[in-house]
PDB file of C-alpha atoms in Angstrom:
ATOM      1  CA  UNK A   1     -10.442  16.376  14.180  1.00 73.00           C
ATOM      2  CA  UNK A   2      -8.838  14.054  11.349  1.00 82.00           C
ATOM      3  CA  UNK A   3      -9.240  10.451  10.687  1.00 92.00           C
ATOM      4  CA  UNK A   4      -5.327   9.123  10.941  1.00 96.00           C
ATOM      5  CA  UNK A   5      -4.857   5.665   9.760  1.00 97.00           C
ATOM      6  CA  UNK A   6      -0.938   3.942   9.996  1.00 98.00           C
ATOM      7  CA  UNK A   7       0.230   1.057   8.611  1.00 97.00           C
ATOM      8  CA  UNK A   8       1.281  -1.561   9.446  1.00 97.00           C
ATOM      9  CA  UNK A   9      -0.393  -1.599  12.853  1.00 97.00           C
ATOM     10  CA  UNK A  10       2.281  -3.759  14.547  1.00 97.00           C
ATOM     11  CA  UNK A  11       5.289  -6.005  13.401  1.00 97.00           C
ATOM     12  CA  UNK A  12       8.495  -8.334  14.253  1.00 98.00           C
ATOM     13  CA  UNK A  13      11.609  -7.698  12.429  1.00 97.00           C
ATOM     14  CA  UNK A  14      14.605  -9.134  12.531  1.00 97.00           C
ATOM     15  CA  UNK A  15      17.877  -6.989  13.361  1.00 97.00           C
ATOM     16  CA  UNK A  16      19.437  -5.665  10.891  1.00 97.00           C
ATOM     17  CA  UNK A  17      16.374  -5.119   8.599  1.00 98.00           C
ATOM     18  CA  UNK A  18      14.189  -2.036   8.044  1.00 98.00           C
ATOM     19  CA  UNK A  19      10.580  -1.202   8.045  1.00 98.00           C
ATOM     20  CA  UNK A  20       8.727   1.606   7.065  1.00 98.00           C
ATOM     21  CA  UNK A  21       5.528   3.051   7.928  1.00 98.00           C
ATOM     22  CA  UNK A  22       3.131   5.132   6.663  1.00 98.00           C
ATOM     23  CA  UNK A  23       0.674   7.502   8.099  1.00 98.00           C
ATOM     24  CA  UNK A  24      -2.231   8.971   6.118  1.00 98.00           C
ATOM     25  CA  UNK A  25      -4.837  12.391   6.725  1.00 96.00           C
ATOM     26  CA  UNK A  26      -8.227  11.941   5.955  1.00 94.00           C
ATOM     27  CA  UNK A  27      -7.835  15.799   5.306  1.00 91.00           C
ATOM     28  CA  UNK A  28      -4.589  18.128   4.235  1.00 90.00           C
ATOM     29  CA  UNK A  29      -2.562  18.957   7.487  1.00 90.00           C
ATOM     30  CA  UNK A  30       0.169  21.513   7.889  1.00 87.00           C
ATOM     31  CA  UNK A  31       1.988  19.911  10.372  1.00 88.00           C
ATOM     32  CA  UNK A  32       3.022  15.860  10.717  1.00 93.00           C
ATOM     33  CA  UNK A  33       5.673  14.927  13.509  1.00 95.00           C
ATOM     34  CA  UNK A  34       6.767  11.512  13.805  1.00 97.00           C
ATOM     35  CA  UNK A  35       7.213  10.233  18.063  1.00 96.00           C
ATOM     36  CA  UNK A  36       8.311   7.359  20.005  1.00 96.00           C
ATOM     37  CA  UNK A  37       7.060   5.720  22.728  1.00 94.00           C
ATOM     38  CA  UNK A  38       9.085   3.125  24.912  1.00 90.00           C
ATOM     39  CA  UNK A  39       6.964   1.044  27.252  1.00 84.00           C
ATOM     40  CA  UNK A  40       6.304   2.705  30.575  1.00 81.00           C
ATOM     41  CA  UNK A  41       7.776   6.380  28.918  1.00 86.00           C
ATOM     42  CA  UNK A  42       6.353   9.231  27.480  1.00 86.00           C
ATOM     43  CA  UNK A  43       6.482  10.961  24.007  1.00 92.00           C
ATOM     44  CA  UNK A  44       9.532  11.288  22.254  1.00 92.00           C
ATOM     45  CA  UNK A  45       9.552  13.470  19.002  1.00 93.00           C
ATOM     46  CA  UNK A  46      12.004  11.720  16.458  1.00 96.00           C
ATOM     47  CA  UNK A  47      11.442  14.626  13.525  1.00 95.00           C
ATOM     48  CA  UNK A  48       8.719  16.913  12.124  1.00 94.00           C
ATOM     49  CA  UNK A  49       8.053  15.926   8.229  1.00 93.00           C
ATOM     50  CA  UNK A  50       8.339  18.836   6.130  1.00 86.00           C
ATOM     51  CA  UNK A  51       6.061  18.644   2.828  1.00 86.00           C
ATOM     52  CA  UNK A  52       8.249  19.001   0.227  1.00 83.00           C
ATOM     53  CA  UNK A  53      11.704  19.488   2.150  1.00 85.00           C
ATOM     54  CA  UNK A  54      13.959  17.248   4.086  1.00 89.00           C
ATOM     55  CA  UNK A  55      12.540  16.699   7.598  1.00 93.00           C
ATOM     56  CA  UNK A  56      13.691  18.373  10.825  1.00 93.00           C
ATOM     57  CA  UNK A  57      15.674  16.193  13.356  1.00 96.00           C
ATOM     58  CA  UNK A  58      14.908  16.072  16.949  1.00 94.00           C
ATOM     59  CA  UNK A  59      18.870  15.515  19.058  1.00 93.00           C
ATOM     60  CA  UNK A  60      19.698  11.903  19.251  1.00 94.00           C
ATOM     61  CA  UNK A  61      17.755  11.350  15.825  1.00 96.00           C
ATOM     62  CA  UNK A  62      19.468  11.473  12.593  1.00 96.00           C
ATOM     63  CA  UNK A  63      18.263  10.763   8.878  1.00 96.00           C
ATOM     64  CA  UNK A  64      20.341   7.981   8.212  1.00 97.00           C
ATOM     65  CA  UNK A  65      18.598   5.572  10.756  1.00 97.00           C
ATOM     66  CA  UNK A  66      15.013   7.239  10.765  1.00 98.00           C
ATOM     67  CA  UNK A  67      14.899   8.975   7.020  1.00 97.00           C
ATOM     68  CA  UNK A  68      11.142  10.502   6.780  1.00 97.00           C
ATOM     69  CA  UNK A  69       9.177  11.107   3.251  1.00 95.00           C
ATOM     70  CA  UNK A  70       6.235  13.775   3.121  1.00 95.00           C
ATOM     71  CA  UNK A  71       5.153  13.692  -0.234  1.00 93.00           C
ATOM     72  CA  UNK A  72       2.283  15.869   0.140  1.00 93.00           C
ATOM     73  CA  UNK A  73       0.023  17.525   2.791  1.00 92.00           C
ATOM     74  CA  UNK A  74      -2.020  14.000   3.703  1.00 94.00           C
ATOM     75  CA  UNK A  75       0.501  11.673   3.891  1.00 96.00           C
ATOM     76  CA  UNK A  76       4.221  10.325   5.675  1.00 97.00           C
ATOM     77  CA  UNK A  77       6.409   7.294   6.123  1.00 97.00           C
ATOM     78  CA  UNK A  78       9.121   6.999   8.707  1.00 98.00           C
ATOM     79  CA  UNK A  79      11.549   4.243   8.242  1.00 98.00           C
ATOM     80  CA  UNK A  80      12.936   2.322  11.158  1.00 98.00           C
ATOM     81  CA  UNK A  81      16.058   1.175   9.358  1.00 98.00           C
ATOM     82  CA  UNK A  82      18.819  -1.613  10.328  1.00 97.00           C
ATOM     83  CA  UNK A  83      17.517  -2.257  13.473  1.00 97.00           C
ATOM     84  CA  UNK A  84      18.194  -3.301  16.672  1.00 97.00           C
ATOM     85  CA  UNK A  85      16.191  -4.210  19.746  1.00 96.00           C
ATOM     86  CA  UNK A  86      16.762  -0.994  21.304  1.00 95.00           C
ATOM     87  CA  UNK A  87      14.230  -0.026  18.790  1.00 96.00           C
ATOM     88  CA  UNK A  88      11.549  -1.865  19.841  1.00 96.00           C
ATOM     89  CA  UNK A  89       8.589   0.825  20.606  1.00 96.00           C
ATOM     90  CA  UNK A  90       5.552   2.593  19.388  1.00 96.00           C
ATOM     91  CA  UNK A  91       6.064   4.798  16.834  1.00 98.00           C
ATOM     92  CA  UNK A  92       3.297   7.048  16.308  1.00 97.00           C
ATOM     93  CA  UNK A  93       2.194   9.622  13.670  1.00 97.00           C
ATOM     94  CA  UNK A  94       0.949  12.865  14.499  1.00 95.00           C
ATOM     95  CA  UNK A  95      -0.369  16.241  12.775  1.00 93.00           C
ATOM     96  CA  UNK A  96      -1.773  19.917  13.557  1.00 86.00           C
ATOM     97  CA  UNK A  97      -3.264  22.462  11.438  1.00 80.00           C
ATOM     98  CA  UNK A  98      -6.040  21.379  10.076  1.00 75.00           C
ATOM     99  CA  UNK A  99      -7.826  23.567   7.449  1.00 67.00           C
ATOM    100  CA  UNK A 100     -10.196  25.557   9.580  1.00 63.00           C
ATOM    101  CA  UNK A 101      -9.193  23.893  12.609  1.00 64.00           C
ATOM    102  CA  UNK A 102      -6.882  25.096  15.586  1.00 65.00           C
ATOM    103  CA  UNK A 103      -3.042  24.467  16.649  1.00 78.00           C
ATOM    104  CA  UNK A 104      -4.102  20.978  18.582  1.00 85.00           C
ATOM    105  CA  UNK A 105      -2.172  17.924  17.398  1.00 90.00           C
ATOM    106  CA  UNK A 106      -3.830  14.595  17.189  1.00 92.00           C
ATOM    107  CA  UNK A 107      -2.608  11.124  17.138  1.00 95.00           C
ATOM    108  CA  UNK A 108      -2.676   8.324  14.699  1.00 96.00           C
ATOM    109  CA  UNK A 109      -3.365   4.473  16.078  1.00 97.00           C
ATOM    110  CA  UNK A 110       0.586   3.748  16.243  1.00 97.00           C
ATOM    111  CA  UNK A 111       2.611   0.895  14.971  1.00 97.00           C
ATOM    112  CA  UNK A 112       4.085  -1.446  17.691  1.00 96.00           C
ATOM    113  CA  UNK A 113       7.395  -2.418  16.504  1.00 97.00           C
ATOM    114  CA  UNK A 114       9.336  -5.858  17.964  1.00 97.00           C
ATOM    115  CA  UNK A 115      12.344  -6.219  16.715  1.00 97.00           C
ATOM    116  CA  UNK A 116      14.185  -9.494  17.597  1.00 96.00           C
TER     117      UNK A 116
ATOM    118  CA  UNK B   1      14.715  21.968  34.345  1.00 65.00           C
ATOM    119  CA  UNK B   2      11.935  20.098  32.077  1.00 72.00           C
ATOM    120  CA  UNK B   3      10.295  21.827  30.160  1.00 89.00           C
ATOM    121  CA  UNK B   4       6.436  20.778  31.123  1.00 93.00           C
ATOM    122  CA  UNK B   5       7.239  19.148  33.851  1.00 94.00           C
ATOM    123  CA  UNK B   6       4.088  16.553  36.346  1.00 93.00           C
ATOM    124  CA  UNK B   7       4.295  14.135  39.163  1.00 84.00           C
ATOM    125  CA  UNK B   8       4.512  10.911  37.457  1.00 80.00           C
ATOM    126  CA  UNK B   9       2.189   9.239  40.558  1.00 83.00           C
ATOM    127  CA  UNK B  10       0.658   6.310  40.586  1.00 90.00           C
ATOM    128  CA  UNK B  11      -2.277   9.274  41.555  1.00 95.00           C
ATOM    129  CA  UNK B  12      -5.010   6.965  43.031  1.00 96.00           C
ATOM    130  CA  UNK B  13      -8.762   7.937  43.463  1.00 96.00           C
ATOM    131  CA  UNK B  14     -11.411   6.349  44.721  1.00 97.00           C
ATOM    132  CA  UNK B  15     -14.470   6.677  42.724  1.00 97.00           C
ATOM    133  CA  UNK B  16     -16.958   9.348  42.591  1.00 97.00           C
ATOM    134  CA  UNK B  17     -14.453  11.293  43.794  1.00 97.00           C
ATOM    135  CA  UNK B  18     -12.122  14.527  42.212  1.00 97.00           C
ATOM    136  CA  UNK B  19      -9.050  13.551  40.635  1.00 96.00           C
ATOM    137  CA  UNK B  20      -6.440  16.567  40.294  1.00 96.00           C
ATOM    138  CA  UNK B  21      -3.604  16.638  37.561  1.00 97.00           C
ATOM    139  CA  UNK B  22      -0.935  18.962  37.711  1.00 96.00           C
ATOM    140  CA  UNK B  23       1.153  20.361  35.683  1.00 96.00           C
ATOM    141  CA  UNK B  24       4.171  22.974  35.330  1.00 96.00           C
ATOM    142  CA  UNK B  25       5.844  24.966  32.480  1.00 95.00           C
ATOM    143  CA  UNK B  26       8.847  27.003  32.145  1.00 93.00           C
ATOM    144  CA  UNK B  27       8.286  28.865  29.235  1.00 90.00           C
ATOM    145  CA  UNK B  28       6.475  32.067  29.859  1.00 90.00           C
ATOM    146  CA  UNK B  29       5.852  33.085  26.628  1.00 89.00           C
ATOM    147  CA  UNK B  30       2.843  29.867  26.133  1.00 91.00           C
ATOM    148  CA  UNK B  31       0.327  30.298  24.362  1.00 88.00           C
ATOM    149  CA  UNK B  32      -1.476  26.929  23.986  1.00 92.00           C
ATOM    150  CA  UNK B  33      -2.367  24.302  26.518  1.00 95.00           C
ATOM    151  CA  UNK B  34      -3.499  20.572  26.170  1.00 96.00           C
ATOM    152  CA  UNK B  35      -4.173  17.366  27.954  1.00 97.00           C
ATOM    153  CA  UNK B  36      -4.406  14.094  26.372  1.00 97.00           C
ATOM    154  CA  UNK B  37      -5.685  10.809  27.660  1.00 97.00           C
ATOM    155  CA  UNK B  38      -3.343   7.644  27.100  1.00 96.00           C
ATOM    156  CA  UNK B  39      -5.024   3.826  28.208  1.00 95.00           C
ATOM    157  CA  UNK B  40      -2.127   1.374  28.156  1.00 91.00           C
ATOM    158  CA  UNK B  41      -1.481   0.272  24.703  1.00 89.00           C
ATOM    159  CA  UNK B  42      -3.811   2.928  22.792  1.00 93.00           C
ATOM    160  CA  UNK B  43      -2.378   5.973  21.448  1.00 94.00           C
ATOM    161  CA  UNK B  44      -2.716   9.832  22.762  1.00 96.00           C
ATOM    162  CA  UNK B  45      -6.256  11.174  22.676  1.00 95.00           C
ATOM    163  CA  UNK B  46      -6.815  14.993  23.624  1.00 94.00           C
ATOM    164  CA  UNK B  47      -9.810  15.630  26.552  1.00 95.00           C
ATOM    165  CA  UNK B  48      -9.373  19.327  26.362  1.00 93.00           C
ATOM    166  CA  UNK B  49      -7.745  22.424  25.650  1.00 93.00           C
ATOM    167  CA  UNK B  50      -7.258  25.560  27.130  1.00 95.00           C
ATOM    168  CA  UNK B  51      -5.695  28.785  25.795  1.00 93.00           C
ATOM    169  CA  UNK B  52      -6.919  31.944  28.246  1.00 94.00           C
ATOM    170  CA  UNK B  53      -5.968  32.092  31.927  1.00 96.00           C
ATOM    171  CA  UNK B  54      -9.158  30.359  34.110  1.00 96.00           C
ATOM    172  CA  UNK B  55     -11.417  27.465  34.107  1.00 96.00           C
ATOM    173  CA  UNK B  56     -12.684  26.040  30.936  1.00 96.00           C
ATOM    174  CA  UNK B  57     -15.668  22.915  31.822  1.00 97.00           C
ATOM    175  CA  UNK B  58     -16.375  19.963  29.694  1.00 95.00           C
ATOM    176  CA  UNK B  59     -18.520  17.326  31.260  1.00 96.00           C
ATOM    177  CA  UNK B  60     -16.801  16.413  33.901  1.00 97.00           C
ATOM    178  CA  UNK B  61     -13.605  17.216  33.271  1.00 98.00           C
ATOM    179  CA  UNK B  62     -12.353  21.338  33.832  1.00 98.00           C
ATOM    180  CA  UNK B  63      -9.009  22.748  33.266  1.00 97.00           C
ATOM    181  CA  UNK B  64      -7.368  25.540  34.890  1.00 97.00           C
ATOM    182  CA  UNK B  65      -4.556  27.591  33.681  1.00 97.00           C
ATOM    183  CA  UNK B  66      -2.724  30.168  35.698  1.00 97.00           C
ATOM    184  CA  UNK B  67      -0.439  31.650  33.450  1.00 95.00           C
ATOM    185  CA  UNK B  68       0.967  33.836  36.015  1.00 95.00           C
ATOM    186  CA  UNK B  69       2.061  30.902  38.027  1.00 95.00           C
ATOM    187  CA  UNK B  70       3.237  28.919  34.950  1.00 96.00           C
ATOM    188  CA  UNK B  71       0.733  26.150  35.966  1.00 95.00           C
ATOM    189  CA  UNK B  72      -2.135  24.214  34.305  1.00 97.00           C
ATOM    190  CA  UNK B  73      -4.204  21.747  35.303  1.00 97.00           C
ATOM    191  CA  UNK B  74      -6.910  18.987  35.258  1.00 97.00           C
ATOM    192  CA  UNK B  75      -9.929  18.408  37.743  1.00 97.00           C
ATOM    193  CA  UNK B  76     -12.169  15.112  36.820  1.00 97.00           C
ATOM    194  CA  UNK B  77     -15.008  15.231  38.864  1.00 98.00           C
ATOM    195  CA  UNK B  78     -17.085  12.176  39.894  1.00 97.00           C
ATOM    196  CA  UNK B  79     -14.182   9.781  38.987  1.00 97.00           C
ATOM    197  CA  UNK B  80     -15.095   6.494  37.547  1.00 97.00           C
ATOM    198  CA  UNK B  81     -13.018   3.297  36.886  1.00 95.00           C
ATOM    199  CA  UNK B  82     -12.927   4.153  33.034  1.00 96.00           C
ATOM    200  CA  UNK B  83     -10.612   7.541  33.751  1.00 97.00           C
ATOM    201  CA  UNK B  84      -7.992   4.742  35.021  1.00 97.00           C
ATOM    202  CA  UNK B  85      -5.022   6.297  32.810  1.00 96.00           C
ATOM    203  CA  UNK B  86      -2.201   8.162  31.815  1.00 96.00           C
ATOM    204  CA  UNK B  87      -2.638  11.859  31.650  1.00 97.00           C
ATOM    205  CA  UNK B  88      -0.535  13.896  29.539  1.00 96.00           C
ATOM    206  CA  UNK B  89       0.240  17.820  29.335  1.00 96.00           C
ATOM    207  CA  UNK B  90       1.431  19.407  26.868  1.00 95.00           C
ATOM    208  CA  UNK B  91       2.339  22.760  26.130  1.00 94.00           C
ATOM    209  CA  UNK B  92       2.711  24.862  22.466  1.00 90.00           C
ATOM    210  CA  UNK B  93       5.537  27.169  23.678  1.00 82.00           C
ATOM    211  CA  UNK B  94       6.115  30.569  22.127  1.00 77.00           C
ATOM    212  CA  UNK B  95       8.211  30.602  19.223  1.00 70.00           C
ATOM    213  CA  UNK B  96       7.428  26.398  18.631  1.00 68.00           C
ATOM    214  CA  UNK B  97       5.550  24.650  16.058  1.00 68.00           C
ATOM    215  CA  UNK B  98       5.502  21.472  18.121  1.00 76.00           C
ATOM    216  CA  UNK B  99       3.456  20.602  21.422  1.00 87.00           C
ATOM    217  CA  UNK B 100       6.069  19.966  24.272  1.00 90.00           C
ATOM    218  CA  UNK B 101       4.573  17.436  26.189  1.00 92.00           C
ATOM    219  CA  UNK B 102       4.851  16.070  29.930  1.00 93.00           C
ATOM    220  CA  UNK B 103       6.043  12.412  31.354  1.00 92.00           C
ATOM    221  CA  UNK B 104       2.271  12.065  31.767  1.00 94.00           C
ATOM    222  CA  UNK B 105       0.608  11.051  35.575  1.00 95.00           C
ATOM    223  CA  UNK B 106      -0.903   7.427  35.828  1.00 95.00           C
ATOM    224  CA  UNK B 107      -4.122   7.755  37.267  1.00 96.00           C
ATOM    225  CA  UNK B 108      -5.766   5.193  38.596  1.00 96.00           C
ATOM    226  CA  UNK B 109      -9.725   5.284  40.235  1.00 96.00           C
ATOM    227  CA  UNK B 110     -10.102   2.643  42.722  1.00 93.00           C
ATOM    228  CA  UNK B 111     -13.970   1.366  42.705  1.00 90.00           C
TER     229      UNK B 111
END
C-alpha cells in the first residue's frame, strides 16, 4: 500500500473564504480521486485528478467551487472555495495504481472541514 | 436502482459470534470487489479484496462473491468489540476507473 499524508488535517473557515488541501504519495500513483464525506453518509466522489489535464467532474461538482491541481503522479490539492456551511465535511484523498500493485484504492487521513 | 447497494443496519452482534455483511451490485460486467473498514471519525481502510467467484479467508474475516447472483459479501468470525464499525463495499465496475462504493452497514458487536 502507499503512505498518504493530507494537509491540513482539520480547519474552521469562515464563509465566504477558501481553503485548499493537499494530498501527497509516498510513491507515484496512476489514479487520485478527491471524496466527501458528510457526517452519518457515505463516500461521495467530487472529481478524479488527472496528472497533467484538467480534472474530471463527478454531477453536482463543478470546477469553479472545487478546482483540483495534479501536478505530477505523487501529489493533489482540492480547493474548497467561497464557502458555506453546507460544506462542512471530510474531504478525503484517495489513489489506485500503484507501480506493481493492483486496482485497490486507498485512503488518505482526511481533512475535517468546519466552516462557520 | 443503486448501484452497490447494503442494508444500512445498525447490524448488531454479540461477541464471539459471526457477523454477516451483505452486499448487492447491478453491474454484471464487475470485475473487482472490496470492503473497507470505517471507525467513526477515521478514514476508509480496506480488510480485503476479492476478484474470482468463491471464498477468499484472511484471519478471521472471509469474503464471498457470487458473481452469478450479483452479490458479495463479508463473514467476521469470532466477533469482538474492536470490529464495532462501518463496513463499506465497493465495486470496480466494467468499463470504470473508479471504485463505486456502498452506503456502508454500521456494525456494532455487543460484549
Amino acid at each position: 500500500s502507499a503512505v498518504i499524508s493530507q494537509k491540513p488535517s482539520r480547519d474552521i473557515c469562515q464563509r465566504g473564504t477558501s481553503l485548499t488541501i493537499q494530498c501527497q504519495v509516498d510513491s507515484q500513483v496512476t489514479m487520485m480521486f478527491w471524496y466527501r464525506q458528510q457526517p452519518g453518509q457515505s463516500l461521495t466522489l467530487i472529481a478524479t485528478a488527472n496528472q497533467g489535464s484538467e480534472a474530471t467532474y463527478e454531477s453536482g461538482f463543478v470546477i469553479d467551487k472545487f478546482p483540483i491541481s495534479r501536478p505530477n503522479l505523487t501529489f493533489s490539492t482540492l480547493t474548497v472555495s467561497n464557502m458555506s456551511p453546507e460544506d462542512s465535511s471530510i474531504y478525503l484523498c484517495s489513489v489506485s495504481g500503484l507501480a506493481g500493485g493492483t486496482d485497490t484504492q486507498y485512503f488518505g487521513p482526511g481533512t475535517r472541514l468546519t466552516v462557520l | 436502482q443503486k448501484e452497490v447497494e447494503q442494508n444500512s443496519g445498525p447490524l448488531s452482534v454479540p461477541e464471539g459470534a459471526i457477523a454477516s455483511l451483505n452486499c448487492t451490485y447491478s453491474d454484471r460486467g464487475s470485475q473487482s470487489f472490496f470492503w473497507y473498514r470505517q471507525y467513526s471519525g477515521k478514514s476508509p481502510e480496506l480488510i480485503m479484496s476479492i476478484y474470482s467467484n468463491g471464498d477468499k479467508e484472511d484471519g478471521r474475516f472471509t469474503a464471498q462473491l457470487n458473481k452469478a447472483s450479483q452479490y458479495v459479501s463479508l463473514l467476521i468470525r469470532d466477533s469482538q468489540p474492536s470490529d464495532s464499525a462501518t463496513y463499506l463495499c465497493a465495486v470496480r465496475g466494467s468499463s470504470a476507473s473508479k471504485i463505486i462504493f456502498g452506503s456502508g452497514t454500521r456494525l456494532s458487536i455487543r460484549p
